[in-house]
GROMACS .gro file of C-alpha atoms in nm:
model
  327
    1UNK     CA    1  -5.649   3.052   2.463
    2UNK     CA    2  -5.763   2.978   2.818
    3UNK     CA    3  -5.636   3.285   3.002
    4UNK     CA    4  -5.732   3.579   2.778
    5UNK     CA    5  -6.109   3.521   2.778
    6UNK     CA    6  -6.095   3.512   3.159
    7UNK     CA    7  -5.882   3.824   3.192
    8UNK     CA    8  -6.065   4.040   2.939
    9UNK     CA    9  -6.433   4.029   3.025
   10UNK     CA   10  -6.556   4.388   3.056
   11UNK     CA   11  -6.531   4.692   2.835
   12UNK     CA   12  -6.302   4.856   3.090
   13UNK     CA   13  -6.062   4.561   3.059
   14UNK     CA   14  -6.014   4.624   2.687
   15UNK     CA   15  -5.980   4.999   2.744
   16UNK     CA   16  -5.704   4.932   2.998
   17UNK     CA   17  -5.537   4.686   2.761
   18UNK     CA   18  -5.527   4.933   2.472
   19UNK     CA   19  -5.426   5.217   2.701
   20UNK     CA   20  -5.118   5.009   2.781
   21UNK     CA   21  -5.058   4.918   2.416
   22UNK     CA   22  -5.092   5.281   2.304
   23UNK     CA   23  -4.840   5.391   2.567
   24UNK     CA   24  -4.583   5.142   2.442
   25UNK     CA   25  -4.608   5.268   2.082
   26UNK     CA   26  -4.388   5.561   2.188
   27UNK     CA   27  -4.134   5.327   2.348
   28UNK     CA   28  -4.117   5.104   2.040
   29UNK     CA   29  -4.061   5.404   1.814
   30UNK     CA   30  -3.788   5.527   2.051
   31UNK     CA   31  -3.610   5.189   2.040
   32UNK     CA   32  -3.633   5.188   1.659
   33UNK     CA   33  -3.472   5.531   1.634
   34UNK     CA   34  -3.213   5.418   1.890
   35UNK     CA   35  -3.126   5.125   1.663
   36UNK     CA   36  -3.096   5.349   1.358
   37UNK     CA   37  -2.868   5.595   1.536
   38UNK     CA   38  -2.642   5.357   1.728
   39UNK     CA   39  -2.649   5.057   1.492
   40UNK     CA   40  -2.759   4.812   1.758
   41UNK     CA   41  -3.083   4.723   1.929
   42UNK     CA   42  -3.159   4.842   2.279
   43UNK     CA   43  -3.215   4.475   2.365
   44UNK     CA   44  -2.858   4.406   2.255
   45UNK     CA   45  -2.728   4.675   2.489
   46UNK     CA   46  -2.889   4.487   2.777
   47UNK     CA   47  -2.760   4.149   2.659
   48UNK     CA   48  -3.043   4.050   2.426
   49UNK     CA   49  -3.069   3.976   2.054
   50UNK     CA   50  -2.848   4.099   1.772
   51UNK     CA   51  -2.937   4.354   1.507
   52UNK     CA   52  -3.107   4.223   1.193
   53UNK     CA   53  -2.984   4.375   0.868
   54UNK     CA   54  -3.105   4.349   0.512
   55UNK     CA   55  -2.856   4.422   0.234
   56UNK     CA   56  -2.997   4.630  -0.050
   57UNK     CA   57  -2.744   4.677  -0.331
   58UNK     CA   58  -2.450   4.867  -0.178
   59UNK     CA   59  -2.646   5.012   0.110
   60UNK     CA   60  -2.772   4.854   0.428
   61UNK     CA   61  -3.126   4.907   0.548
   62UNK     CA   62  -3.184   4.835   0.916
   63UNK     CA   63  -3.476   4.615   1.011
   64UNK     CA   64  -3.595   4.750   1.348
   65UNK     CA   65  -3.877   4.499   1.380
   66UNK     CA   66  -3.851   4.424   1.753
   67UNK     CA   67  -4.188   4.490   1.912
   68UNK     CA   68  -4.369   4.529   1.579
   69UNK     CA   69  -4.673   4.348   1.720
   70UNK     CA   70  -4.737   4.645   1.951
   71UNK     CA   71  -4.789   4.910   1.679
   72UNK     CA   72  -4.987   4.655   1.479
   73UNK     CA   73  -5.227   4.599   1.770
   74UNK     CA   74  -5.230   4.973   1.839
   75UNK     CA   75  -5.338   5.041   1.479
   76UNK     CA   76  -5.631   4.806   1.527
   77UNK     CA   77  -5.720   4.958   1.864
   78UNK     CA   78  -5.689   5.314   1.735
   79UNK     CA   79  -5.932   5.248   1.450
   80UNK     CA   80  -6.166   5.057   1.682
   81UNK     CA   81  -6.201   5.350   1.922
   82UNK     CA   82  -6.223   5.599   1.635
   83UNK     CA   83  -6.540   5.419   1.523
   84UNK     CA   84  -6.686   5.342   1.863
   85UNK     CA   85  -6.928   5.608   1.975
   86UNK     CA   86  -6.807   5.591   2.335
   87UNK     CA   87  -6.538   5.845   2.423
   88UNK     CA   88  -6.268   5.648   2.600
   89UNK     CA   89  -5.978   5.821   2.419
   90UNK     CA   90  -5.932   6.167   2.273
   91UNK     CA   91  -5.969   6.155   1.893
   92UNK     CA   92  -5.655   6.360   1.835
   93UNK     CA   93  -5.466   6.113   2.053
   94UNK     CA   94  -5.604   5.820   1.851
   95UNK     CA   95  -5.508   5.983   1.521
   96UNK     CA   96  -5.158   6.044   1.659
   97UNK     CA   97  -5.134   5.679   1.761
   98UNK     CA   98  -5.249   5.561   1.417
   99UNK     CA   99  -4.998   5.789   1.244
  100UNK     CA  100  -4.711   5.677   1.467
  101UNK     CA  101  -4.796   5.309   1.419
  102UNK     CA  102  -4.794   5.344   1.040
  103UNK     CA  103  -4.461   5.527   1.055
  104UNK     CA  104  -4.321   5.271   1.299
  105UNK     CA  105  -4.417   4.983   1.071
  106UNK     CA  106  -4.296   5.170   0.762
  107UNK     CA  107  -3.939   5.215   0.890
  108UNK     CA  108  -3.909   4.840   0.955
  109UNK     CA  109  -3.884   4.800   0.574
  110UNK     CA  110  -4.100   4.489   0.606
  111UNK     CA  111  -4.326   4.462   0.303
  112UNK     CA  112  -4.600   4.229   0.424
  113UNK     CA  113  -4.651   4.421   0.750
  114UNK     CA  114  -4.677   4.755   0.570
  115UNK     CA  115  -4.913   4.618   0.303
  116UNK     CA  116  -5.128   4.470   0.578
  117UNK     CA  117  -5.132   4.791   0.782
  118UNK     CA  118  -5.209   5.013   0.483
  119UNK     CA  119  -5.484   4.774   0.376
  120UNK     CA  120  -5.647   4.789   0.721
  121UNK     CA  121  -5.623   5.166   0.757
  122UNK     CA  122  -5.699   5.240   0.391
  123UNK     CA  123  -6.010   5.020   0.392
  124UNK     CA  124  -6.130   5.186   0.712
  125UNK     CA  125  -6.068   5.536   0.572
  126UNK     CA  126  -6.231   5.472   0.234
  127UNK     CA  127  -6.522   5.246   0.323
  128UNK     CA  128  -6.606   5.302   0.689
  129UNK     CA  129  -6.495   5.645   0.812
  130UNK     CA  130  -6.764   5.912   0.804
  131UNK     CA  131  -6.522   6.198   0.879
  132UNK     CA  132  -6.271   6.165   0.598
  133UNK     CA  133  -6.195   6.536   0.565
  134UNK     CA  134  -6.146   6.576   0.941
  135UNK     CA  135  -5.906   6.282   0.957
  136UNK     CA  136  -5.718   6.411   0.654
  137UNK     CA  137  -5.680   6.755   0.809
  138UNK     CA  138  -5.553   6.610   1.135
  139UNK     CA  139  -5.298   6.397   0.951
  140UNK     CA  140  -5.188   6.683   0.726
  141UNK     CA  141  -5.008   6.895   0.988
  142UNK     CA  142  -4.778   6.623   1.130
  143UNK     CA  143  -4.709   6.488   0.779
  144UNK     CA  144  -4.604   6.831   0.652
  145UNK     CA  145  -4.394   6.885   0.965
  146UNK     CA  146  -4.227   6.544   0.920
  147UNK     CA  147  -4.150   6.615   0.553
  148UNK     CA  148  -3.983   6.936   0.659
  149UNK     CA  149  -3.786   6.802   0.956
  150UNK     CA  150  -3.677   6.452   0.847
  151UNK     CA  151  -3.421   6.574   0.585
  152UNK     CA  152  -3.235   6.738   0.876
  153UNK     CA  153  -3.190   6.396   1.042
  154UNK     CA  154  -2.963   6.209   0.793
  155UNK     CA  155  -2.984   5.864   0.954
  156UNK     CA  156  -3.365   5.857   0.957
  157UNK     CA  157  -3.378   6.015   0.611
  158UNK     CA  158  -3.148   5.741   0.476
  159UNK     CA  159  -3.357   5.469   0.641
  160UNK     CA  160  -3.675   5.609   0.488
  161UNK     CA  161  -3.510   5.630   0.146
  162UNK     CA  162  -3.383   5.271   0.165
  163UNK     CA  163  -3.719   5.151   0.296
  164UNK     CA  164  -3.889   5.316  -0.001
  165UNK     CA  165  -3.650   5.132  -0.234
  166UNK     CA  166  -3.739   4.803  -0.068
  167UNK     CA  167  -4.113   4.870  -0.095
  168UNK     CA  168  -4.072   4.963  -0.462
  169UNK     CA  169  -3.964   4.605  -0.531
  170UNK     CA  170  -4.330   4.504  -0.491
  171UNK     CA  171  -4.385   4.667  -0.829
  172UNK     CA  172  -4.129   4.430  -0.983
  173UNK     CA  173  -4.320   4.138  -0.834
  174UNK     CA  174  -4.643   4.262  -0.992
  175UNK     CA  175  -4.460   4.282  -1.325
  176UNK     CA  176  -4.378   3.912  -1.305
  177UNK     CA  177  -4.033   3.914  -1.142
  178UNK     CA  178  -4.073   3.642  -0.876
  179UNK     CA  179  -3.749   3.751  -0.710
  180UNK     CA  180  -3.864   4.115  -0.677
  181UNK     CA  181  -3.533   4.243  -0.805
  182UNK     CA  182  -3.334   3.978  -0.622
  183UNK     CA  183  -3.481   4.071  -0.281
  184UNK     CA  184  -3.730   3.786  -0.254
  185UNK     CA  185  -3.661   3.412  -0.244
  186UNK     CA  186  -4.003   3.301  -0.121
  187UNK     CA  187  -4.165   3.237  -0.457
  188UNK     CA  188  -3.880   3.096  -0.664
  189UNK     CA  189  -3.681   2.903  -0.400
  190UNK     CA  190  -3.857   2.858  -0.068
  191UNK     CA  191  -4.213   2.785  -0.187
  192UNK     CA  192  -4.120   2.523  -0.452
  193UNK     CA  193  -3.907   2.333  -0.198
  194UNK     CA  194  -4.191   2.321   0.057
  195UNK     CA  195  -4.456   2.238  -0.203
  196UNK     CA  196  -4.246   1.954  -0.346
  197UNK     CA  197  -4.260   1.789  -0.003
  198UNK     CA  198  -4.632   1.867   0.029
  199UNK     CA  199  -4.710   1.681  -0.296
  200UNK     CA  200  -4.558   1.365  -0.145
  201UNK     CA  201  -4.834   1.361   0.120
  202UNK     CA  202  -5.101   1.612   0.018
  203UNK     CA  203  -5.397   1.480   0.219
  204UNK     CA  204  -5.259   1.467   0.574
  205UNK     CA  205  -4.923   1.641   0.533
  206UNK     CA  206  -4.602   1.561   0.718
  207UNK     CA  207  -4.691   1.675   1.067
  208UNK     CA  208  -4.425   1.801   1.304
  209UNK     CA  209  -4.182   1.512   1.314
  210UNK     CA  210  -3.822   1.499   1.190
  211UNK     CA  211  -3.919   1.460   0.824
  212UNK     CA  212  -4.159   1.755   0.827
  213UNK     CA  213  -3.915   1.974   1.020
  214UNK     CA  214  -3.649   1.922   0.754
  215UNK     CA  215  -3.868   2.104   0.504
  216UNK     CA  216  -4.054   2.348   0.726
  217UNK     CA  217  -4.012   2.710   0.623
  218UNK     CA  218  -4.214   2.977   0.804
  219UNK     CA  219  -4.129   3.236   0.537
  220UNK     CA  220  -4.398   3.081   0.316
  221UNK     CA  221  -4.688   3.051   0.557
  222UNK     CA  222  -4.962   2.902   0.340
  223UNK     CA  223  -4.736   2.651   0.169
  224UNK     CA  224  -4.579   2.552   0.499
  225UNK     CA  225  -4.919   2.504   0.660
  226UNK     CA  226  -5.019   2.279   0.371
  227UNK     CA  227  -4.699   2.079   0.402
  228UNK     CA  228  -4.740   2.039   0.778
  229UNK     CA  229  -5.106   1.938   0.798
  230UNK     CA  230  -5.212   1.863   0.440
  231UNK     CA  231  -5.537   1.958   0.277
  232UNK     CA  232  -5.742   1.819   0.568
  233UNK     CA  233  -5.567   2.028   0.832
  234UNK     CA  234  -5.563   2.338   0.610
  235UNK     CA  235  -5.941   2.311   0.567
  236UNK     CA  236  -5.989   2.346   0.943
  237UNK     CA  237  -5.802   2.677   0.937
  238UNK     CA  238  -5.994   2.792   0.630
  239UNK     CA  239  -6.324   2.713   0.803
  240UNK     CA  240  -6.212   2.918   1.105
  241UNK     CA  241  -6.130   3.218   0.884
  242UNK     CA  242  -6.452   3.188   0.682
  243UNK     CA  243  -6.668   3.136   0.992
  244UNK     CA  244  -6.515   3.441   1.159
  245UNK     CA  245  -6.576   3.663   0.856
  246UNK     CA  246  -6.932   3.541   0.803
  247UNK     CA  247  -7.028   3.588   1.169
  248UNK     CA  248  -6.881   3.937   1.186
  249UNK     CA  249  -7.057   4.035   0.863
  250UNK     CA  250  -7.390   3.898   0.989
  251UNK     CA  251  -7.350   4.088   1.314
  252UNK     CA  252  -7.284   4.413   1.129
  253UNK     CA  253  -7.596   4.367   0.917
  254UNK     CA  254  -7.808   4.283   1.220
  255UNK     CA  255  -7.728   4.593   1.426
  256UNK     CA  256  -7.867   4.936   1.334
  257UNK     CA  257  -7.679   5.258   1.261
  258UNK     CA  258  -7.774   5.399   1.603
  259UNK     CA  259  -7.582   5.115   1.770
  260UNK     CA  260  -7.234   5.239   1.878
  261UNK     CA  261  -7.087   4.908   1.757
  262UNK     CA  262  -7.209   4.958   1.400
  263UNK     CA  263  -6.919   4.895   1.155
  264UNK     CA  264  -6.698   4.766   1.437
  265UNK     CA  265  -6.732   4.404   1.311
  266UNK     CA  266  -6.590   4.513   0.976
  267UNK     CA  267  -6.267   4.619   1.144
  268UNK     CA  268  -6.229   4.267   1.279
  269UNK     CA  269  -6.270   4.131   0.928
  270UNK     CA  270  -6.007   4.375   0.797
  271UNK     CA  271  -5.774   4.277   1.079
  272UNK     CA  272  -5.805   3.907   0.997
  273UNK     CA  273  -5.741   3.969   0.627
  274UNK     CA  274  -5.443   4.185   0.721
  275UNK     CA  275  -5.305   3.903   0.936
  276UNK     CA  276  -5.347   3.664   0.644
  277UNK     CA  277  -5.133   3.899   0.431
  278UNK     CA  278  -4.855   3.874   0.688
  279UNK     CA  279  -4.911   3.501   0.731
  280UNK     CA  280  -4.832   3.444   0.363
  281UNK     CA  281  -4.472   3.555   0.423
  282UNK     CA  282  -4.429   3.484   0.795
  283UNK     CA  283  -4.640   3.198   0.926
  284UNK     CA  284  -4.892   3.294   1.195
  285UNK     CA  285  -5.152   3.019   1.172
  286UNK     CA  286  -4.999   2.697   1.288
  287UNK     CA  287  -5.094   2.398   1.499
  288UNK     CA  288  -4.785   2.483   1.704
  289UNK     CA  289  -4.866   2.851   1.765
  290UNK     CA  290  -4.576   3.077   1.854
  291UNK     CA  291  -4.644   3.315   2.141
  292UNK     CA  292  -4.677   3.654   1.970
  293UNK     CA  293  -4.883   3.542   1.667
  294UNK     CA  294  -5.080   3.310   1.893
  295UNK     CA  295  -5.148   3.585   2.146
  296UNK     CA  296  -5.266   3.822   1.870
  297UNK     CA  297  -5.495   3.563   1.712
  298UNK     CA  298  -5.651   3.459   2.045
  299UNK     CA  299  -5.688   3.823   2.145
  300UNK     CA  300  -5.869   3.896   1.817
  301UNK     CA  301  -6.109   3.606   1.876
  302UNK     CA  302  -6.163   3.703   2.240
  303UNK     CA  303  -6.228   4.065   2.149
  304UNK     CA  304  -6.463   3.964   1.866
  305UNK     CA  305  -6.662   3.747   2.107
  306UNK     CA  306  -6.692   4.041   2.348
  307UNK     CA  307  -6.802   4.279   2.069
  308UNK     CA  308  -7.059   4.028   1.947
  309UNK     CA  309  -7.210   4.009   2.295
  310UNK     CA  310  -7.203   4.385   2.362
  311UNK     CA  311  -7.338   4.480   2.019
  312UNK     CA  312  -7.636   4.248   2.062
  313UNK     CA  313  -7.700   4.382   2.414
  314UNK     CA  314  -7.694   4.740   2.284
  315UNK     CA  315  -7.926   4.647   1.999
  316UNK     CA  316  -8.173   4.487   2.238
  317UNK     CA  317  -8.174   4.800   2.454
  318UNK     CA  318  -8.224   5.025   2.152
  319UNK     CA  319  -8.514   4.820   2.022
  320UNK     CA  320  -8.683   4.799   2.363
  321UNK     CA  321  -8.644   5.174   2.401
  322UNK     CA  322  -8.801   5.228   2.061
  323UNK     CA  323  -9.091   4.998   2.142
  324UNK     CA  324  -9.145   5.171   2.480
  325UNK     CA  325  -9.152   5.512   2.311
  326UNK     CA  326  -9.399   5.389   2.051
  327UNK     CA  327  -9.614   5.250   2.327
   0.00000   0.00000   0.00000
């Protein structure tokens, strides 16, 4: 919260940051494939964490989620620079990054992350992108190539098949099955337990003492936030979200179409909504922020502040130029 705004001040700082993030997308995808092939994480090979598995019927789908924050940030950055009129990255490179991030998140078999990522990219493609056909064409070749090659790699093919089965359980949830075919305990077990404690102290919540920690469950983010800080504390977070969305929307309306930052504020709104999707099943917003969610949230706010400043500066220059020409 204190360091990021002081480290990332200029446009070049953010370009360098995303250049680093984009580079690591390839490494994350490599470590995911390593985990699928060898059945253990690369971190485990070097003495780190153990593999996380999710049992689906008689099969086992790996959950290569280590480093998932990197492709998630890269997706945001890729879309940002696709919209920005300034050519810091090659467009084919950005499309490749976006495609790899979606694939990387897909093979984690993590529903909230994929829903969030597809929402962000889908909303950009449908409502913001002005080159839909071009983007579709550039995605078509690698997708066709992947469809042809993946069946020849049995381990990856099996992971994709099992991941699809896991994602299909969302349909059961929409049909009213709160367990999503027995794969989800958040709505029928976890949430009621947390909410039962919340109702005992709904105004101020239970805080972060021993009593609150007995019932804390980060798998139900909104309910857990309510239980921890009550209605009063939850309102502060809601005001932050609402204020962020309103300010970004006002900025987008204020700047003209000739401004290179036009429509950029909308991506920040989509990113926040996407984070809220993930937060509902894995708590991000918390008065005791964990490092990775906390870093991502503070980075989003820092970046939004920078864009707000730069967009207004560009708009002022454009309007002064127009007035000078009229004069």
